[in-house]
Coordinates of C-alpha atoms in Angstrom, one line a residue:
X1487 CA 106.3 111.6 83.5
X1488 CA 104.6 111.5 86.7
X1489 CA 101.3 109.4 87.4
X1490 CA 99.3 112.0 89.4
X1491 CA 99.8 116.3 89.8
X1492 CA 100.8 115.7 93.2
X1493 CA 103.5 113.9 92.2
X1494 CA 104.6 116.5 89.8
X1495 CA 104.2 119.0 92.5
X1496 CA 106.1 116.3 95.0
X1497 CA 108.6 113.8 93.0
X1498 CA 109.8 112.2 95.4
X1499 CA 106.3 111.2 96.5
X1500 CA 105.7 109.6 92.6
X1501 CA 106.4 105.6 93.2
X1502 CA 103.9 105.7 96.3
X1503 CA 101.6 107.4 93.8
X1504 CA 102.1 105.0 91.1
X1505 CA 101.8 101.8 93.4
X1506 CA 98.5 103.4 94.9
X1507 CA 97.4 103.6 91.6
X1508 CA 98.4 100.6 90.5
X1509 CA 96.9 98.6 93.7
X1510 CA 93.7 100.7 92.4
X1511 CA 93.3 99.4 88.8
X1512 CA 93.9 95.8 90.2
X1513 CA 91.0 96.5 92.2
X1514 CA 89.0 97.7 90.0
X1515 CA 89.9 95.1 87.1
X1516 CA 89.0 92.2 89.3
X1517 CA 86.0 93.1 90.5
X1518 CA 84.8 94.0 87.3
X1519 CA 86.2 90.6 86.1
X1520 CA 84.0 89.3 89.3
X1521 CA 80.5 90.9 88.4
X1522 CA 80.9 90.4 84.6
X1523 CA 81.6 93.9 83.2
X1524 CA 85.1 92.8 82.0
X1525 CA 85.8 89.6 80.2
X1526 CA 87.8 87.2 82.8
X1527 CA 90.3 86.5 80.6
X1528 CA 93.2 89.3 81.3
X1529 CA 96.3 87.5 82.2
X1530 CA 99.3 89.6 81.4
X1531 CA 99.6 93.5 82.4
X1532 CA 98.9 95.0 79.6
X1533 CA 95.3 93.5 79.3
X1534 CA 94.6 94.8 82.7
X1535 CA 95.6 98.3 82.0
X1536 CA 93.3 98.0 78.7
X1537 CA 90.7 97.0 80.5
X1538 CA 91.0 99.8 83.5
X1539 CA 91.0 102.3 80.7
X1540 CA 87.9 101.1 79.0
X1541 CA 86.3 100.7 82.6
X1542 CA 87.5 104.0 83.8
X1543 CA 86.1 105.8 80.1
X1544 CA 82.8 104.0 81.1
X1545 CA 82.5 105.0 84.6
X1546 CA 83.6 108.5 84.5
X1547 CA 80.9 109.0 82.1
X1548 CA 78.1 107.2 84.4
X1549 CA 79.6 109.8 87.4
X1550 CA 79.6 112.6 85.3
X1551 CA 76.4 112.1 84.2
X1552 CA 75.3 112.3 88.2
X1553 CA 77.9 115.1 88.7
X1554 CA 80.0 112.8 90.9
X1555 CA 84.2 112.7 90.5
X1556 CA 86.2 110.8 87.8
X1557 CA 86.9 107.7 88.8
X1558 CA 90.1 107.5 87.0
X1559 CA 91.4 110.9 86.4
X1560 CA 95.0 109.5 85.3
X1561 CA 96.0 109.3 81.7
X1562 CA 99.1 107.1 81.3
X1563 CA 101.8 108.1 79.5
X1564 CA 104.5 105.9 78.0
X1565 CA 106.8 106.9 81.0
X1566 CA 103.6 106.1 83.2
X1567 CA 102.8 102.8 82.2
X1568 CA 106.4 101.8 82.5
X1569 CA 106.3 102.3 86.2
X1570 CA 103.0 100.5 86.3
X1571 CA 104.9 97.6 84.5
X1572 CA 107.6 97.6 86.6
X1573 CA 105.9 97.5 90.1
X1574 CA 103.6 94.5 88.5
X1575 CA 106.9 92.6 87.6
X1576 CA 108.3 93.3 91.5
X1577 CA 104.3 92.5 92.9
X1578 CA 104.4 89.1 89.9
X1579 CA 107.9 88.0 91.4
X1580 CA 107.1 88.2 95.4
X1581 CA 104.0 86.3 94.6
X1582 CA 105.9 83.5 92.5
X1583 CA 108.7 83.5 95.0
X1584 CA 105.9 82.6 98.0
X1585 CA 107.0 85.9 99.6
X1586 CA 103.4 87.2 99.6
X1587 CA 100.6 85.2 99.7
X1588 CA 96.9 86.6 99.4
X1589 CA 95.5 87.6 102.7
X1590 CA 92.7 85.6 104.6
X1591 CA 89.3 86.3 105.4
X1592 CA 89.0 87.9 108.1
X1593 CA 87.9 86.2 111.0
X1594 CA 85.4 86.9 114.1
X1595 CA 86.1 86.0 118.0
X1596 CA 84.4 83.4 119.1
X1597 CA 83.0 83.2 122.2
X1598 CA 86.1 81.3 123.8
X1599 CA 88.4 84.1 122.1
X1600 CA 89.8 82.2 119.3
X1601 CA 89.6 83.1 115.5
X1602 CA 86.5 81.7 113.6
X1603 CA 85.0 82.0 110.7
X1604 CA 81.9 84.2 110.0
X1605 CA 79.7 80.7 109.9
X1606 CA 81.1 79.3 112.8
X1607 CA 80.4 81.7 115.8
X1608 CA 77.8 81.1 117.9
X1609 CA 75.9 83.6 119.1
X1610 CA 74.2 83.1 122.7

């Protein structure tokens, strides 16, 4: 029932975990998604998690094969993937409700101190 052994060992410790996790295989999805190893067409939640499992399969074979780490050690159970769904629905609703909007690019100080793009600084 719980997404990690550390949060068997330490329940109350399971829905920072989960959201970890779950900030992890959105990650992971879309920048597979951006390089081309995942189809770009995963709209709902469920086609994410798919595609993390076939991606995390994949990987952890390439890193076992170097004697690296699993990337994805988890296996989601029922229980699991019900939290998963339920922290996307609360992430889905703050970004339809304009309560979270995607961060910026972060910006370099220009030589006068303000913000500026990578582009625009000038360097003298």
């Amino acid at each position: 029932n719980y997404i990690s052994r550390y949060a068997t060992m330490h329940p109350w410790e399971d829905f920072a975990e989960t959201f970890a996790n779950y900030l992890d295989m959105m990650d992971t999805v879309e920048t597979s998604e951006h390089f081309g190893f995942v189809n770009g067409n995963c709209p709902t939640f469920m086609d994410k998690l798919h595609a993390y499992e076939r991606l995390g399969v994949a990987i952890n074979e390439l890193n076992r094969g170097v004697g690296v780490l699993d990337l994805v050690p988890e296996v989601f159970t029922p229980s699991v993937i019900e939290k998963l769904r339920t922290i996307d629905k609360a992430v889905m609703t703050i970004q339809t409700r304009g309560l979270w909007t995607t961060p910026q690019a972060p910006c370099s100080i220009s030589n006068d101190g303000s913000c500026a793009t990578p582009s625009s600084v000038q360097v003298p």
